[in-house]
CSV table of C-alpha atoms in Angstrom, one decimal:
chain,number,residue,atom,x,y,z
A,22,MET,CA,19.9,4.8,-13.6
A,23,THR,CA,20.1,1.5,-15.5
A,24,GLN,CA,23.8,2.8,-15.8
A,25,ASP,CA,24.7,3.0,-12.2
A,26,VAL,CA,22.3,-0.1,-11.2
A,27,GLU,CA,24.8,-1.4,-13.6
A,28,MET,CA,28.0,-0.4,-12.3
A,29,LYS,CA,27.3,-1.5,-8.5
A,30,ASP,CA,26.1,-5.0,-9.7
A,31,HIS,CA,30.2,-5.3,-11.0
A,32,GLN,CA,31.3,-4.1,-7.8
A,33,THR,CA,29.5,-6.6,-6.1
A,34,PRO,CA,29.3,-9.5,-8.2
A,35,SER,CA,29.0,-11.9,-5.0
A,36,HIS,CA,25.8,-10.4,-3.7
A,37,SER,CA,23.8,-9.7,-6.9
A,38,VAL,CA,19.9,-10.9,-5.4
A,39,SER,CA,20.6,-8.9,-2.3
A,40,SER,CA,21.7,-5.7,-4.2
A,41,SER,CA,18.3,-5.7,-7.2
A,42,VAL,CA,15.8,-7.8,-5.1
A,43,PRO,CA,16.0,-6.4,-1.6
A,44,SER,CA,16.0,-3.2,-2.3
A,45,THR,CA,12.3,-3.3,-3.6
A,46,LEU,CA,11.8,-5.7,-0.5
A,47,GLN,CA,13.5,-3.4,2.1
A,48,HIS,CA,11.6,0.2,0.5
A,49,LEU,CA,8.4,-2.3,1.5
A,50,LYS,CA,9.4,-3.4,4.5
A,51,GLU,CA,9.6,0.7,5.2
A,52,ILE,CA,6.4,1.2,4.3
A,53,ALA,CA,4.5,-1.1,6.3
A,54,SER,CA,6.9,0.2,9.1
A,55,VAL,CA,5.1,3.7,8.4
A,56,ILE,CA,1.1,1.5,8.1
A,57,GLU,CA,2.0,0.5,11.6
A,58,THR,CA,3.0,4.2,13.0
A,59,GLY,CA,-0.4,5.7,11.2
A,60,SER,CA,-2.4,2.6,12.7
A,61,TYR,CA,-0.6,3.3,16.0
A,62,ALA,CA,-1.0,6.9,16.0
A,63,LYS,CA,-4.5,6.8,14.4
A,64,GLU,CA,-2.3,8.6,11.4
A,65,ILE,CA,-3.9,8.8,7.9
A,66,ARG,CA,-1.8,11.2,6.1
A,67,ARG,CA,1.1,8.1,7.1
A,68,ILE,CA,-0.9,5.9,5.4
A,69,MET,CA,-1.7,7.8,2.5
A,70,ARG,CA,2.0,8.0,1.9
A,71,ALA,CA,3.0,4.4,2.7
A,72,ILE,CA,0.2,4.2,-1.0
A,73,ARG,CA,1.5,6.8,-3.3
A,74,LEU,CA,5.8,5.4,-1.8
A,75,THR,CA,3.6,1.9,-3.3
A,76,MET,CA,2.7,3.2,-6.2
A,77,GLY,CA,6.2,4.7,-7.1
A,78,LEU,CA,7.8,0.2,-6.0
A,79,ARG,CA,4.6,-1.6,-8.2
A,80,ARG,CA,6.7,-1.9,-11.5
A,81,LYS,CA,9.4,-3.3,-9.2
A,82,LEU,CA,7.2,-6.1,-7.3
A,83,THR,CA,8.2,-9.5,-8.6
A,84,ALA,CA,7.0,-12.8,-7.6
A,85,SER,CA,10.0,-14.0,-5.1
A,86,VAL,CA,9.8,-10.3,-3.4
A,87,LEU,CA,6.0,-10.7,-3.2
A,88,SER,CA,6.5,-13.7,-1.7
A,89,ALA,CA,9.5,-12.2,1.1
A,90,PHE,CA,6.8,-9.4,2.3
A,91,LEU,CA,4.1,-11.9,2.5
A,92,ASN,CA,6.5,-13.9,5.0
A,93,PHE,CA,7.7,-11.0,6.6
A,94,ALA,CA,4.2,-9.2,7.5
A,95,LEU,CA,1.9,-12.0,7.5
A,96,VAL,CA,2.3,-15.0,10.2
A,97,PRO,CA,3.3,-18.0,8.1
A,98,GLY,CA,0.5,-21.0,8.6
A,99,SER,CA,-2.0,-18.7,9.1
A,100,ASP,CA,-5.4,-18.5,6.9
A,101,VAL,CA,-4.8,-15.5,5.1
A,102,HIS,CA,-0.6,-16.0,4.3
A,103,ALA,CA,-2.3,-19.2,2.8
A,104,ARG,CA,-4.6,-17.5,1.1
A,105,LEU,CA,-2.9,-15.4,-0.6
A,106,SER,CA,1.1,-17.4,-1.3
A,107,GLY,CA,-1.8,-19.4,-3.6
A,108,PHE,CA,-2.3,-16.0,-5.9
A,109,VAL,CA,1.9,-15.4,-5.8
A,110,PRO,CA,3.7,-17.7,-8.7
A,111,LYS,CA,6.4,-19.8,-7.3
A,112,GLU,CA,10.1,-18.8,-9.2
A,113,GLY,CA,11.8,-22.3,-7.9
A,114,GLU,CA,15.6,-21.8,-6.6
A,115,HIS,CA,15.6,-17.6,-6.8
A,116,ASP,CA,12.1,-17.9,-4.6
A,117,MET,CA,14.3,-19.6,-1.9
A,118,GLU,CA,17.5,-17.6,-2.5
A,119,VAL,CA,15.5,-14.5,-1.6
A,120,ASP,CA,13.4,-16.9,1.2
A,121,THR,CA,16.6,-17.7,3.3
A,122,ALA,CA,18.2,-14.8,3.0
A,123,THR,CA,15.3,-13.3,4.6
A,124,SER,CA,14.4,-15.9,6.8
A,125,VAL,CA,17.0,-14.4,9.3
A,126,THR,CA,15.9,-11.0,9.9
A,127,GLN,CA,12.3,-11.5,9.4
A,128,THR,CA,10.5,-11.1,13.2
A,129,PRO,CA,6.6,-12.0,12.5
A,130,ALA,CA,4.5,-10.4,14.7
A,131,LYS,CA,1.8,-12.4,16.8
A,132,HIS,CA,-1.0,-10.2,16.2
A,133,VAL,CA,-0.6,-8.6,12.9
A,134,LEU,CA,-2.1,-5.5,12.6
A,135,PRO,CA,-5.5,-5.0,9.7
A,136,GLU,CA,-3.9,-2.1,8.5
A,137,LEU,CA,-1.0,-3.9,6.9
A,138,GLU,CA,-3.4,-7.3,6.8
A,139,ILE,CA,-5.1,-5.3,3.9
A,140,TYR,CA,-2.3,-3.6,2.9
A,141,CYS,CA,-0.7,-7.7,1.8
A,142,TYR,CA,-4.1,-7.7,0.1
A,143,LEU,CA,-3.1,-4.9,-2.3
A,144,LEU,CA,-0.2,-5.4,-2.7
A,145,VAL,CA,-0.9,-8.8,-4.3
A,146,LEU,CA,-4.2,-7.6,-6.3
A,147,LEU,CA,-1.9,-4.5,-7.8
A,148,PHE,CA,0.8,-7.4,-8.9
A,149,LEU,CA,-2.1,-9.8,-10.5
A,150,ILE,CA,-3.6,-7.1,-12.7
A,151,ASP,CA,-0.2,-5.8,-13.8
A,152,GLN,CA,1.3,-9.8,-14.5
A,153,LYS,CA,-2.7,-9.5,-16.6
A,154,LYS,CA,-3.7,-12.4,-14.3
A,155,TYR,CA,-7.8,-10.8,-14.6
A,156,ASN,CA,-9.3,-13.9,-12.8
A,157,GLU,CA,-7.0,-14.7,-10.1
A,158,ALA,CA,-7.3,-10.8,-8.8
A,159,LYS,CA,-11.1,-10.8,-9.7
A,160,ASP,CA,-10.7,-13.8,-6.5
A,161,CYS,CA,-8.5,-12.0,-4.6
A,162,SER,CA,-10.7,-9.1,-5.0
A,163,SER,CA,-13.7,-10.3,-3.7
A,164,ALA,CA,-11.5,-12.1,-0.5
A,165,SER,CA,-10.5,-8.5,0.5
A,166,ILE,CA,-13.8,-6.4,0.5
A,167,ALA,CA,-15.7,-9.4,2.7
A,168,ARG,CA,-12.5,-9.1,4.8
A,169,VAL,CA,-12.6,-5.4,4.6
A,170,LYS,CA,-17.2,-5.5,5.4
A,171,SER,CA,-15.8,-7.1,8.6
A,172,LEU,CA,-13.1,-4.5,9.8
A,173,ASN,CA,-14.7,-0.7,11.0
A,174,ARG,CA,-11.7,1.4,11.6
A,175,ARG,CA,-11.2,4.8,10.3
A,176,THR,CA,-7.6,4.2,9.8
A,177,LEU,CA,-8.8,1.6,6.9
A,178,ASP,CA,-10.4,3.7,5.0
A,179,VAL,CA,-7.6,5.4,3.0
A,180,LEU,CA,-6.7,1.1,1.9
A,181,ALA,CA,-10.1,0.1,1.4
A,182,SER,CA,-11.0,3.2,-0.9
A,183,ARG,CA,-8.2,1.4,-2.9
A,184,LEU,CA,-9.3,-1.6,-2.9
A,185,TYR,CA,-12.7,-0.5,-3.8
A,186,PHE,CA,-11.6,0.7,-6.8
A,187,TYR,CA,-9.1,-2.0,-8.1
A,188,TYR,CA,-12.2,-4.4,-7.3
A,189,SER,CA,-13.9,-2.9,-9.5
A,190,TYR,CA,-11.5,-2.3,-12.4
A,191,SER,CA,-10.7,-6.3,-12.3
A,192,TYR,CA,-14.1,-7.1,-13.0
A,193,GLU,CA,-14.9,-4.2,-15.5
A,194,LEU,CA,-11.3,-5.8,-17.5
A,195,THR,CA,-13.1,-9.2,-17.6
A,196,GLY,CA,-16.6,-8.2,-18.7
A,197,ASP,CA,-18.4,-8.9,-15.7
A,198,LEU,CA,-18.8,-5.0,-14.4
A,199,ALA,CA,-22.7,-6.1,-13.8
A,200,GLU,CA,-22.1,-9.2,-11.7
A,201,ILE,CA,-20.6,-6.5,-8.6
A,202,ARG,CA,-23.4,-3.9,-9.3
A,203,GLY,CA,-25.4,-5.0,-5.9
A,204,ASN,CA,-22.4,-5.2,-4.1
A,205,LEU,CA,-21.3,-1.7,-4.8
A,206,LEU,CA,-24.7,-0.5,-3.1
A,207,ALA,CA,-24.3,-2.5,-0.2
A,208,LEU,CA,-20.9,-1.3,0.2
A,209,HIS,CA,-21.6,2.7,0.3
A,210,ARG,CA,-24.6,1.9,2.3
A,211,ILE,CA,-22.0,0.7,4.9
A,212,ALA,CA,-19.9,3.3,4.8
A,213,THR,CA,-22.7,5.9,4.7
A,214,LEU,CA,-23.0,4.2,8.1
A,215,ARG,CA,-19.6,3.8,9.0
A,216,HIS,CA,-19.3,7.7,7.9
A,217,ASP,CA,-16.3,6.6,5.7
A,218,GLU,CA,-16.9,9.5,3.6
A,219,LEU,CA,-13.5,8.8,1.4
A,220,GLY,CA,-15.2,5.8,0.3
A,221,GLN,CA,-18.2,6.9,0.0
A,222,GLU,CA,-16.4,8.8,-2.6
A,223,THR,CA,-14.9,6.2,-3.8
A,224,LEU,CA,-18.0,4.1,-4.0
A,225,LEU,CA,-20.2,6.7,-5.6
A,226,ASN,CA,-18.0,6.9,-8.5
A,227,LEU,CA,-17.6,3.2,-9.3
A,228,LEU,CA,-20.9,3.1,-9.3
A,229,LEU,CA,-21.7,5.3,-12.0
A,230,ARG,CA,-19.5,4.3,-13.6
A,231,ASN,CA,-20.9,1.3,-13.9
A,232,TYR,CA,-24.1,2.3,-14.3
A,233,LEU,CA,-22.6,5.3,-17.5
A,234,HIS,CA,-20.8,1.5,-19.0
A,235,TYR,CA,-24.6,-0.2,-19.8
A,236,ASN,CA,-26.0,3.4,-20.6
A,237,LEU,CA,-27.9,3.4,-17.8
A,238,TYR,CA,-28.2,7.2,-17.3
A,239,ASP,CA,-31.8,7.5,-15.7
A,240,GLN,CA,-30.3,5.1,-12.6
A,241,ALA,CA,-27.5,6.8,-12.7
A,242,GLU,CA,-28.9,10.3,-12.6
A,243,LYS,CA,-31.2,9.0,-9.8
A,244,LEU,CA,-28.2,7.6,-7.3
A,245,ARG,CA,-26.2,10.7,-7.8
A,246,SER,CA,-29.1,13.3,-7.0
A,247,LYS,CA,-29.9,10.8,-3.6
A,248,ALA,CA,-26.6,10.0,-2.8
A,249,PRO,CA,-24.9,12.2,0.3
A,250,ARG,CA,-22.7,15.3,-0.9
A,251,PHE,CA,-20.1,16.9,1.2
A,252,GLU,CA,-16.5,18.3,0.6
A,253,ALA,CA,-14.3,16.5,-1.2
A,254,HIS,CA,-11.1,14.4,0.5
A,255,SER,CA,-9.4,13.4,-2.7
A,256,ASN,CA,-9.2,15.4,-5.7
A,257,GLN,CA,-8.8,12.2,-8.0
A,258,GLN,CA,-12.6,11.2,-7.0
A,259,PHE,CA,-14.3,14.6,-7.4
A,260,CYS,CA,-11.9,14.7,-10.9
A,261,ARG,CA,-13.7,11.8,-11.6
A,262,TYR,CA,-17.1,12.5,-9.9
A,263,LEU,CA,-17.3,15.9,-12.1
A,264,PHE,CA,-16.7,13.8,-15.6
A,265,TYR,CA,-19.3,11.4,-14.8
A,266,LEU,CA,-21.2,14.6,-13.9
A,267,GLY,CA,-20.7,16.7,-16.8
A,268,LYS,CA,-21.5,13.2,-18.6
A,269,ILE,CA,-25.2,12.7,-17.0
A,270,ARG,CA,-25.8,16.0,-18.3
A,271,THR,CA,-24.4,15.7,-21.6
A,272,ILE,CA,-27.1,12.9,-22.4
A,273,GLN,CA,-29.7,15.0,-21.0
A,274,LEU,CA,-29.2,18.4,-23.3
A,275,GLU,CA,-28.4,20.4,-20.1
A,276,TYR,CA,-25.2,21.4,-22.1
A,277,THR,CA,-24.4,24.5,-19.9
A,278,ASP,CA,-24.1,22.8,-17.0
A,279,ALA,CA,-22.4,19.9,-18.2
A,280,LYS,CA,-19.4,22.2,-19.7
A,281,GLU,CA,-18.6,23.3,-16.3
A,282,SER,CA,-18.5,20.4,-15.1
A,283,LEU,CA,-16.0,18.9,-17.9
A,284,LEU,CA,-13.6,21.3,-18.0
A,285,GLN,CA,-13.6,21.8,-14.0
A,286,ALA,CA,-12.2,18.2,-14.6
A,287,ALA,CA,-10.2,19.3,-16.8
A,288,ARG,CA,-8.5,21.7,-14.9
A,289,LYS,CA,-8.4,19.9,-11.7
A,290,ALA,CA,-6.5,16.2,-13.6
A,291,PRO,CA,-3.3,15.7,-12.7
A,292,VAL,CA,-0.7,16.9,-15.1
A,293,ALA,CA,0.2,12.9,-15.3
A,294,ALA,CA,-3.2,11.7,-15.7
A,295,GLN,CA,-2.9,12.4,-19.2
A,296,GLY,CA,-5.3,9.7,-20.4
A,297,PHE,CA,-8.0,11.3,-18.5
A,298,ARG,CA,-7.4,14.5,-19.7
A,299,ILE,CA,-7.9,14.1,-23.5
A,300,LEU,CA,-11.2,12.3,-22.8
A,301,CYS,CA,-12.4,15.5,-20.7
A,302,ASN,CA,-11.5,17.5,-23.0
A,303,LYS,CA,-13.3,15.0,-25.9
A,304,TRP,CA,-16.3,15.7,-24.4
A,305,ALA,CA,-15.9,19.6,-23.9
A,306,ILE,CA,-15.3,20.5,-27.4
A,307,LEU,CA,-18.6,17.9,-28.6
A,308,VAL,CA,-20.7,20.2,-25.3
A,309,ARG,CA,-18.9,23.5,-26.6
A,310,LEU,CA,-20.0,22.3,-30.4
A,311,LEU,CA,-23.2,21.3,-29.6
A,312,LEU,CA,-23.7,24.9,-27.7
A,313,GLY,CA,-22.6,26.7,-30.9
A,314,GLU,CA,-19.2,27.6,-29.7
A,315,ILE,CA,-16.4,26.9,-31.5
A,316,PRO,CA,-13.1,25.8,-29.3
A,317,GLU,CA,-9.8,28.0,-29.2
A,318,ARG,CA,-7.1,26.0,-31.6
A,319,THR,CA,-4.8,26.2,-28.4
A,320,THR,CA,-7.4,23.7,-27.2
A,321,PHE,CA,-6.1,20.7,-29.4
A,322,MET,CA,-2.4,21.7,-29.4
A,323,GLN,CA,-2.3,20.7,-25.7
A,324,LYS,CA,1.3,18.9,-25.3
A,325,GLY,CA,0.4,15.3,-25.8
A,326,MET,CA,-2.4,15.6,-27.2
A,327,GLU,CA,-2.4,16.8,-30.7
A,328,LYS,CA,-2.9,13.3,-32.5
A,329,ALA,CA,-5.6,11.9,-29.4
A,330,LEU,CA,-7.5,14.9,-30.4
A,331,ARG,CA,-7.1,15.0,-34.4
A,332,PRO,CA,-10.7,14.0,-35.2
A,333,TYR,CA,-12.2,16.2,-33.1
A,334,PHE,CA,-10.4,19.1,-34.8
A,335,GLU,CA,-10.8,18.0,-38.3
A,336,LEU,CA,-15.3,17.7,-36.8
A,337,THR,CA,-14.6,21.2,-35.2
A,338,ASN,CA,-13.1,22.8,-39.1
A,339,ALA,CA,-16.4,21.1,-40.2
A,340,VAL,CA,-18.6,22.7,-38.1
A,341,ARG,CA,-17.0,25.9,-37.8
A,342,ILE,CA,-16.9,26.0,-41.7
A,343,GLY,CA,-20.5,24.7,-41.9
A,344,ASP,CA,-20.1,22.6,-44.7
A,345,LEU,CA,-22.3,19.0,-44.5
A,346,GLU,CA,-20.7,17.8,-46.9
A,347,LEU,CA,-17.2,17.5,-44.9
A,348,PHE,CA,-18.9,16.6,-41.7
A,349,ARG,CA,-19.8,13.8,-43.0
A,350,ALA,CA,-16.9,12.7,-44.3
A,351,VAL,CA,-14.9,13.2,-41.3
A,352,ALA,CA,-17.6,11.3,-39.1
A,353,GLU,CA,-17.3,8.9,-41.5
A,354,LYS,CA,-13.3,8.9,-41.6
A,355,PHE,CA,-13.4,8.4,-38.0
A,356,ALA,CA,-16.6,6.7,-37.2
A,357,GLY,CA,-14.5,4.0,-35.1
A,358,THR,CA,-12.7,6.3,-32.8
A,359,PHE,CA,-16.1,7.9,-32.5
A,360,SER,CA,-17.4,4.6,-31.0
A,361,ALA,CA,-14.2,3.9,-28.9
A,362,ASP,CA,-14.8,7.2,-27.2
A,363,ARG,CA,-18.6,6.1,-27.5
A,364,THR,CA,-19.6,10.2,-29.1
A,365,ASN,CA,-21.9,8.5,-31.7
A,366,ASN,CA,-25.2,10.0,-30.3
A,367,LEU,CA,-23.2,13.6,-29.8
A,368,ILE,CA,-21.9,13.5,-33.2
A,369,VAL,CA,-25.2,12.6,-35.1
A,370,ARG,CA,-26.7,15.7,-32.4
A,371,LEU,CA,-24.4,18.1,-34.5
A,372,ARG,CA,-25.7,17.6,-37.9
A,373,HIS,CA,-28.1,20.2,-36.6
A,374,ASN,CA,-25.1,23.1,-35.2
A,375,VAL,CA,-23.8,22.2,-38.6
A,376,ILE,CA,-26.7,23.0,-41.1
A,377,ARG,CA,-27.3,26.0,-38.4
A,378,THR,CA,-23.6,27.4,-38.9
A,379,GLY,CA,-24.2,26.8,-42.3
A,380,LEU,CA,-26.8,29.0,-42.5
A,381,ARG,CA,-25.9,32.3,-39.8
A,382,ASN,CA,-22.6,32.2,-42.8
A,383,ILE,CA,-24.9,32.6,-45.7
A,384,SER,CA,-27.4,35.3,-43.6
A,385,ILE,CA,-24.2,37.3,-43.1
A,386,SER,CA,-23.1,37.0,-46.1
A,387,TYR,CA,-26.0,37.3,-48.4
A,388,SER,CA,-28.6,40.5,-47.7
A,389,ARG,CA,-31.4,38.3,-50.1
A,390,ILE,CA,-31.1,34.7,-51.0
A,391,SER,CA,-33.5,32.5,-52.7
A,392,LEU,CA,-34.6,28.8,-50.6
A,393,VAL,CA,-33.0,27.5,-53.5
A,394,ASP,CA,-29.8,28.9,-53.5
A,395,VAL,CA,-29.6,28.1,-49.5
A,396,ALA,CA,-30.3,24.3,-50.0
A,397,LYS,CA,-27.6,24.6,-52.4
A,398,LYS,CA,-25.2,25.9,-49.8
A,399,LEU,CA,-26.2,23.8,-47.1
A,400,ARG,CA,-25.9,20.5,-49.7
A,401,LEU,CA,-29.1,19.4,-48.2
A,402,ASP,CA,-29.3,15.6,-50.1
A,403,SER,CA,-33.5,14.9,-49.3
A,404,ALA,CA,-36.5,14.8,-51.4
A,405,ASN,CA,-37.4,18.4,-51.6
A,406,PRO,CA,-34.2,20.5,-50.7
A,407,VAL,CA,-36.3,23.9,-50.8
A,408,ALA,CA,-38.9,22.8,-48.5
A,409,ASP,CA,-36.6,21.5,-45.7
A,410,ALA,CA,-34.5,24.7,-46.5
A,411,GLU,CA,-37.5,26.8,-45.9
A,412,SER,CA,-38.4,24.8,-42.6
A,413,ILE,CA,-34.8,25.3,-41.2
A,414,VAL,CA,-34.7,28.4,-42.1
A,415,ALA,CA,-38.2,29.2,-39.9
A,416,LYS,CA,-36.4,27.4,-37.0
A,417,ALA,CA,-33.7,29.4,-37.3
A,418,ILE,CA,-35.4,33.1,-37.0
A,419,ARG,CA,-37.9,31.1,-34.6
A,420,ASP,CA,-34.9,30.5,-32.4
A,421,GLY,CA,-32.5,33.3,-32.8
A,422,ALA,CA,-29.6,31.8,-34.7
A,423,ILE,CA,-29.9,34.9,-37.3
A,424,ASP,CA,-31.8,38.0,-38.0
A,425,ALA,CA,-34.1,37.9,-40.8
A,426,THR,CA,-37.2,37.4,-42.5
A,427,LEU,CA,-38.8,35.1,-44.0
A,428,ASP,CA,-41.2,35.4,-47.5
A,429,HIS,CA,-42.8,32.6,-48.5
A,430,ALA,CA,-44.3,34.6,-51.5
A,431,ASN,CA,-40.8,34.9,-53.2
A,432,GLY,CA,-38.9,31.9,-52.0
A,433,TRP,CA,-36.8,34.6,-50.5
A,434,VAL,CA,-34.3,35.0,-47.0
A,435,VAL,CA,-34.1,38.4,-46.2
A,436,SER,CA,-31.9,39.2,-43.7
A,437,LYS,CA,-31.3,42.3,-41.0
A,438,GLU,CA,-28.6,44.8,-40.2
A,439,THR,CA,-26.3,43.2,-38.0
A,440,GLY,CA,-25.7,46.1,-34.7
A,441,ASP,CA,-23.3,46.9,-32.6
A,442,ILE,CA,-22.9,43.3,-30.4
A,443,TYR,CA,-20.8,46.8,-27.6
A,444,SER,CA,-24.6,47.9,-27.3
A,445,THR,CA,-25.8,44.7,-26.2
A,446,THR,CA,-25.5,43.1,-23.1
A,447,GLU,CA,-23.3,40.0,-24.3
A,448,PRO,CA,-19.9,41.8,-23.1
A,449,GLN,CA,-21.3,42.4,-19.6
A,450,LEU,CA,-22.4,38.8,-19.4
A,451,ALA,CA,-19.3,37.5,-20.6
A,452,PHE,CA,-17.1,39.2,-17.8
A,453,ASN,CA,-19.5,38.4,-15.2
A,454,SER,CA,-19.1,34.9,-16.4
A,455,ARG,CA,-14.8,35.7,-16.0
A,456,ILE,CA,-15.6,37.1,-12.9
A,457,ALA,CA,-17.0,34.4,-11.4
A,458,PHE,CA,-15.4,31.8,-12.2
A,459,CYS,CA,-11.5,33.8,-10.6
A,460,LEU,CA,-14.1,34.1,-7.8
A,461,ASN,CA,-14.9,30.3,-7.4
A,462,MET,CA,-11.1,29.3,-8.2
A,463,HIS,CA,-9.8,31.9,-4.8
A,464,ASN,CA,-12.7,30.9,-3.1
A,465,GLU,CA,-11.2,27.1,-3.3
A,466,ALA,CA,-7.9,27.8,-2.8
A,467,VAL,CA,-8.8,29.1,0.2
A,468,ARG,CA,-10.4,26.4,1.5
A,469,ALA,CA,-7.6,23.8,0.1
A,470,LEU,CA,-5.5,26.1,3.0
A,471,ARG,CA,-4.3,23.4,6.0
A,472,PHE,CA,-3.3,24.5,9.0
A,473,PRO,CA,-2.4,22.8,12.3
A,474,PRO,CA,-4.8,22.2,14.8
A,475,ASN,CA,-5.0,24.2,17.8
A,476,THR,CA,-2.7,26.8,16.7
A,477,HIS,CA,-4.7,29.9,18.3
A,478,LYS,CA,-4.6,27.8,21.3
A,479,GLU,CA,-1.3,25.9,22.5
A,480,LYS,CA,2.0,28.4,22.6
A,481,GLU,CA,4.5,26.5,21.0
A,482,GLY,CA,8.3,26.0,22.5
A,483,ALA,CA,11.4,25.5,19.7
A,484,GLU,CA,11.8,21.8,20.1
A,485,LYS,CA,7.6,21.5,18.8
A,486,ARG,CA,8.6,24.6,16.5
A,487,ARG,CA,11.6,22.1,14.5
A,488,GLU,CA,9.0,19.5,14.9
A,489,ARG,CA,6.7,21.3,12.9
A,490,GLN,CA,8.9,22.0,10.6
A,491,GLN,CA,10.3,19.2,9.6
A,492,GLN,CA,7.0,17.9,9.5
A,493,GLU,CA,5.7,20.6,6.6
A,494,GLN,CA,8.8,19.8,5.1
A,495,GLU,CA,8.1,16.6,4.5
A,496,LEU,CA,4.7,17.3,3.6
A,497,ALA,CA,5.6,19.6,0.9
A,498,GLN,CA,7.9,17.2,-0.9
A,499,HIS,CA,5.0,14.8,-0.7
A,500,ILE,CA,1.9,16.8,-1.9
A,501,ALA,CA,3.3,17.3,-5.4
A,502,GLU,CA,2.4,13.5,-5.6
A,503,GLU,CA,-0.4,13.1,-4.1
A,504,ASP,CA,-2.8,14.7,-6.7
A,505,ASP,CA,-0.4,11.8,-9.5
A,506,ASP,CA,-1.4,9.0,-7.7
A,507,ASP,CA,-4.5,6.8,-8.9
A,508,PHE,CA,-4.5,7.9,-12.1
């Protein structure tokens, strides 16, 4: 790609500015026309397409391009234009060249559409975040939210949801996330009253993230349980909701529900959202270990995740073996990683599972073993290891972790013979869970099907058929990109 651009620059040296900058500016103008068309026709899908195209141009935004687009989209001298231009730094002569080159063709409208105005806010906010000007981004996002509050248009819902996200993100980058919690609650209430379901999804996830950032799990669960739920409109927001739900369920010791939510979030997440998928897999691995399961090796060998999941692979190996000493060594070795992932409290919970796994291995290997040897094999470093081993064995027998009896008089653990697992209902339960998963996936695929409206009422002609086929082709080109943006 870079070689092609360089060749074009050599061919037209006299238009070096117009060959690089106006190309991005022209794309932004086309996006603005798409937003205008979607606003007049009340087609939200066109505005979603405009946002997807914007994310592709995000890295190409410069101060000169942004200033030229603001002059094109907004009325020069207006309050909005002056406010947004104040956030964009000037670039001297280069900026003047672009302005003079584009001032000839620009024809500012007398009345700027609210959708286009909010889109300009979004562009400037993206530029400030990418330039790491977080304080200016906070001011810009606050101004954009104040403007969004005064507008009640359904064609603004998609743009407003993006502004909500970057509004919270800019405050999170500066460590001031707690300041906007009340404002987010007010915005969620407004979105509920306006029946803005996409805004409700986005704001609910932002509030959950806000609570979980400060370890307020009880408040997050109260909000989640009382917030209105409906069919998901955005796959990205649904993935985030499942992840936050999995974290809440994990802290509340509801590991089975947490495992289902975390694995579903990892499966539904786009391939491009690798960081999100890595985080989901980290929590899912710990939840499966807490459930007494051992994740498959392929979980740690996923493409692009080997290095990030290496600490959890060694931790899983220690739990699988049941070696308490190895578990302590791994926990100390990767303490920084576990602290950054905020999974330290789950690692502490795993110690009991390591002991239980080691006890299960001992029970399988020995038909009878003394409590002194059990304490040595488990490497219990307490003041009275034999008494601790006796209480651990008694609790494991009571919970059904091992099938054995405890001889207190002689200090022995006598294991019973293992029976045939196929004579129990465990295989039936395993097949039932797999069948339920397949049926659930089939039902979700059926619900995700999209049909053109009123196909059973109208008989389309040849021209309408061609128009419909063209729209379907455009939709097929962008449907794959829809899952990749916003992550």
